[in-house]
Amino acid sequence: MASTHKVAAIVMAAGASRRMGREHKLLAELAGTPMIVRVVDVLLESSVDSVTVVIGNRADEIQSLLQGCRVEVVHNPLYEKGLSESLKCGFSSLSADTSGALVVLAD
């Protein structure tokens, strides 16, 4: 019997990556693939019904990397205020018929 529950993944990708040093960790490549793309690819191969990526810092670069991926990208203009603002953006973007959400740190 198929599940009637709709589960969304919300990827937190808005932070400034200050602790990483010069390189932004979501743009850093692992085996030739940027970290944010690796995370999104894994989620798209999972059984979640949708993937939403919340961006803020370096938004244009991250959004460019996700072009062509089956994700919804939501910009958090208040990303500097912390993770709670990104959570608000992510949850408010979900459709009304979403019954659960998986919050995923992009790193």
Short mmCIF file of C-alpha atoms in Angstrom, two decimals:
data_model
loop_
_atom_site.label_atom_id
_atom_site.label_comp_id
_atom_site.label_asym_id
_atom_site.label_seq_id
_atom_site.Cartn_x
_atom_site.Cartn_y
_atom_site.Cartn_z
CA MET A 1 0.00 0.00 0.00
CA ALA A 2 1.41 3.36 -1.02
CA SER A 3 1.94 6.05 1.60
CA THR A 4 -0.33 9.08 1.51
CA HIS A 5 2.15 11.19 3.44
CA LYS A 6 4.13 13.87 1.63
CA VAL A 7 7.60 14.46 3.07
CA ALA A 8 9.78 17.38 2.05
CA ALA A 9 13.50 17.91 2.56
CA ILE A 10 14.62 21.41 3.52
CA VAL A 11 18.31 22.02 2.91
CA MET A 12 19.94 24.73 5.00
CA ALA A 13 22.41 26.38 2.63
CA ALA A 14 22.26 30.07 3.56
CA GLY A 15 25.16 30.44 5.97
CA ALA A 16 28.40 32.30 5.44
CA SER A 17 30.70 29.33 6.11
CA ARG A 18 32.96 31.48 8.30
CA ARG A 19 34.59 28.60 10.18
CA MET A 20 35.83 27.06 6.91
CA GLY A 21 38.26 29.89 6.24
CA ARG A 22 38.62 31.33 2.76
CA GLU A 23 36.73 28.67 0.87
CA HIS A 24 32.95 28.44 1.18
CA LYS A 25 32.26 24.85 2.21
CA LEU A 26 29.16 24.43 0.04
CA LEU A 27 31.14 25.45 -3.04
CA ALA A 28 34.11 23.24 -2.12
CA GLU A 29 34.51 20.25 -4.38
CA LEU A 30 34.72 16.67 -3.17
CA ALA A 31 35.81 14.26 -5.91
CA GLY A 32 35.01 16.96 -8.46
CA THR A 33 31.49 17.77 -7.24
CA PRO A 34 30.53 20.80 -5.11
CA MET A 35 29.28 19.87 -1.62
CA ILE A 36 25.84 21.44 -2.17
CA VAL A 37 25.34 19.40 -5.36
CA ARG A 38 26.34 16.18 -3.57
CA VAL A 39 23.81 16.80 -0.79
CA VAL A 40 21.00 17.66 -3.22
CA ASP A 41 21.77 14.63 -5.42
CA VAL A 42 21.51 12.28 -2.44
CA LEU A 43 18.17 13.79 -1.44
CA LEU A 44 16.80 13.59 -4.98
CA GLU A 45 17.67 9.89 -5.02
CA SER A 46 15.90 9.35 -1.70
CA SER A 47 12.19 8.85 -1.13
CA VAL A 48 11.39 12.45 -0.16
CA ASP A 49 8.67 14.04 -2.27
CA SER A 50 10.34 17.42 -2.70
CA VAL A 51 13.59 19.22 -1.98
CA THR A 52 13.75 22.89 -1.00
CA VAL A 53 17.12 24.63 -0.70
CA VAL A 54 17.29 27.77 1.42
CA ILE A 55 20.06 30.09 0.22
CA GLY A 56 21.43 33.42 1.44
CA ASN A 57 25.17 33.99 1.46
CA ARG A 58 26.73 33.50 -2.00
CA ALA A 59 23.20 32.89 -3.27
CA ASP A 60 23.96 33.46 -6.96
CA GLU A 61 26.80 30.93 -6.99
CA ILE A 62 24.82 28.28 -5.14
CA GLN A 63 21.71 28.81 -7.25
CA SER A 64 23.82 28.53 -10.40
CA LEU A 65 25.18 25.16 -9.25
CA LEU A 66 21.61 23.91 -8.67
CA GLN A 67 20.32 25.00 -12.07
CA GLY A 68 18.66 22.03 -13.73
CA CYS A 69 18.12 20.18 -10.43
CA ARG A 70 14.56 19.31 -9.41
CA VAL A 71 14.61 21.59 -6.36
CA GLU A 72 12.84 24.69 -5.19
CA VAL A 73 15.28 27.41 -4.22
CA VAL A 74 14.15 29.90 -1.57
CA HIS A 75 16.21 32.99 -0.76
CA ASN A 76 16.52 34.02 2.88
CA PRO A 77 17.33 37.75 2.95
CA LEU A 78 17.80 37.53 6.73
CA TYR A 79 20.35 34.70 6.68
CA GLU A 80 22.80 36.73 8.79
CA LYS A 81 20.35 36.50 11.71
CA GLY A 82 20.97 32.77 11.94
CA LEU A 83 19.56 29.35 11.25
CA SER A 84 16.11 30.11 12.67
CA GLU A 85 15.43 32.58 9.86
CA SER A 86 16.34 29.95 7.27
CA LEU A 87 14.07 27.45 8.98
CA LYS A 88 11.20 29.95 8.80
CA CYS A 89 11.83 30.48 5.07
CA GLY A 90 12.02 26.78 4.40
CA PHE A 91 8.91 25.80 6.33
CA SER A 92 6.85 28.68 4.96
CA SER A 93 7.66 27.62 1.40
CA LEU A 94 6.22 24.10 1.81
CA SER A 95 2.89 23.26 0.25
CA ALA A 96 -0.11 22.86 2.53
CA ASP A 97 -0.33 19.14 1.82
CA THR A 98 3.16 18.45 3.21
CA SER A 99 2.82 16.18 6.22
CA GLY A 100 6.45 16.10 7.33
CA ALA A 101 9.81 17.70 6.74
CA LEU A 102 13.39 16.54 6.99
CA VAL A 103 15.77 19.41 7.83
CA VAL A 104 19.18 18.81 6.28
CA LEU A 105 22.34 20.79 6.88
CA ALA A 106 24.01 21.32 3.52
CA ASP A 107 27.41 20.44 4.89
#
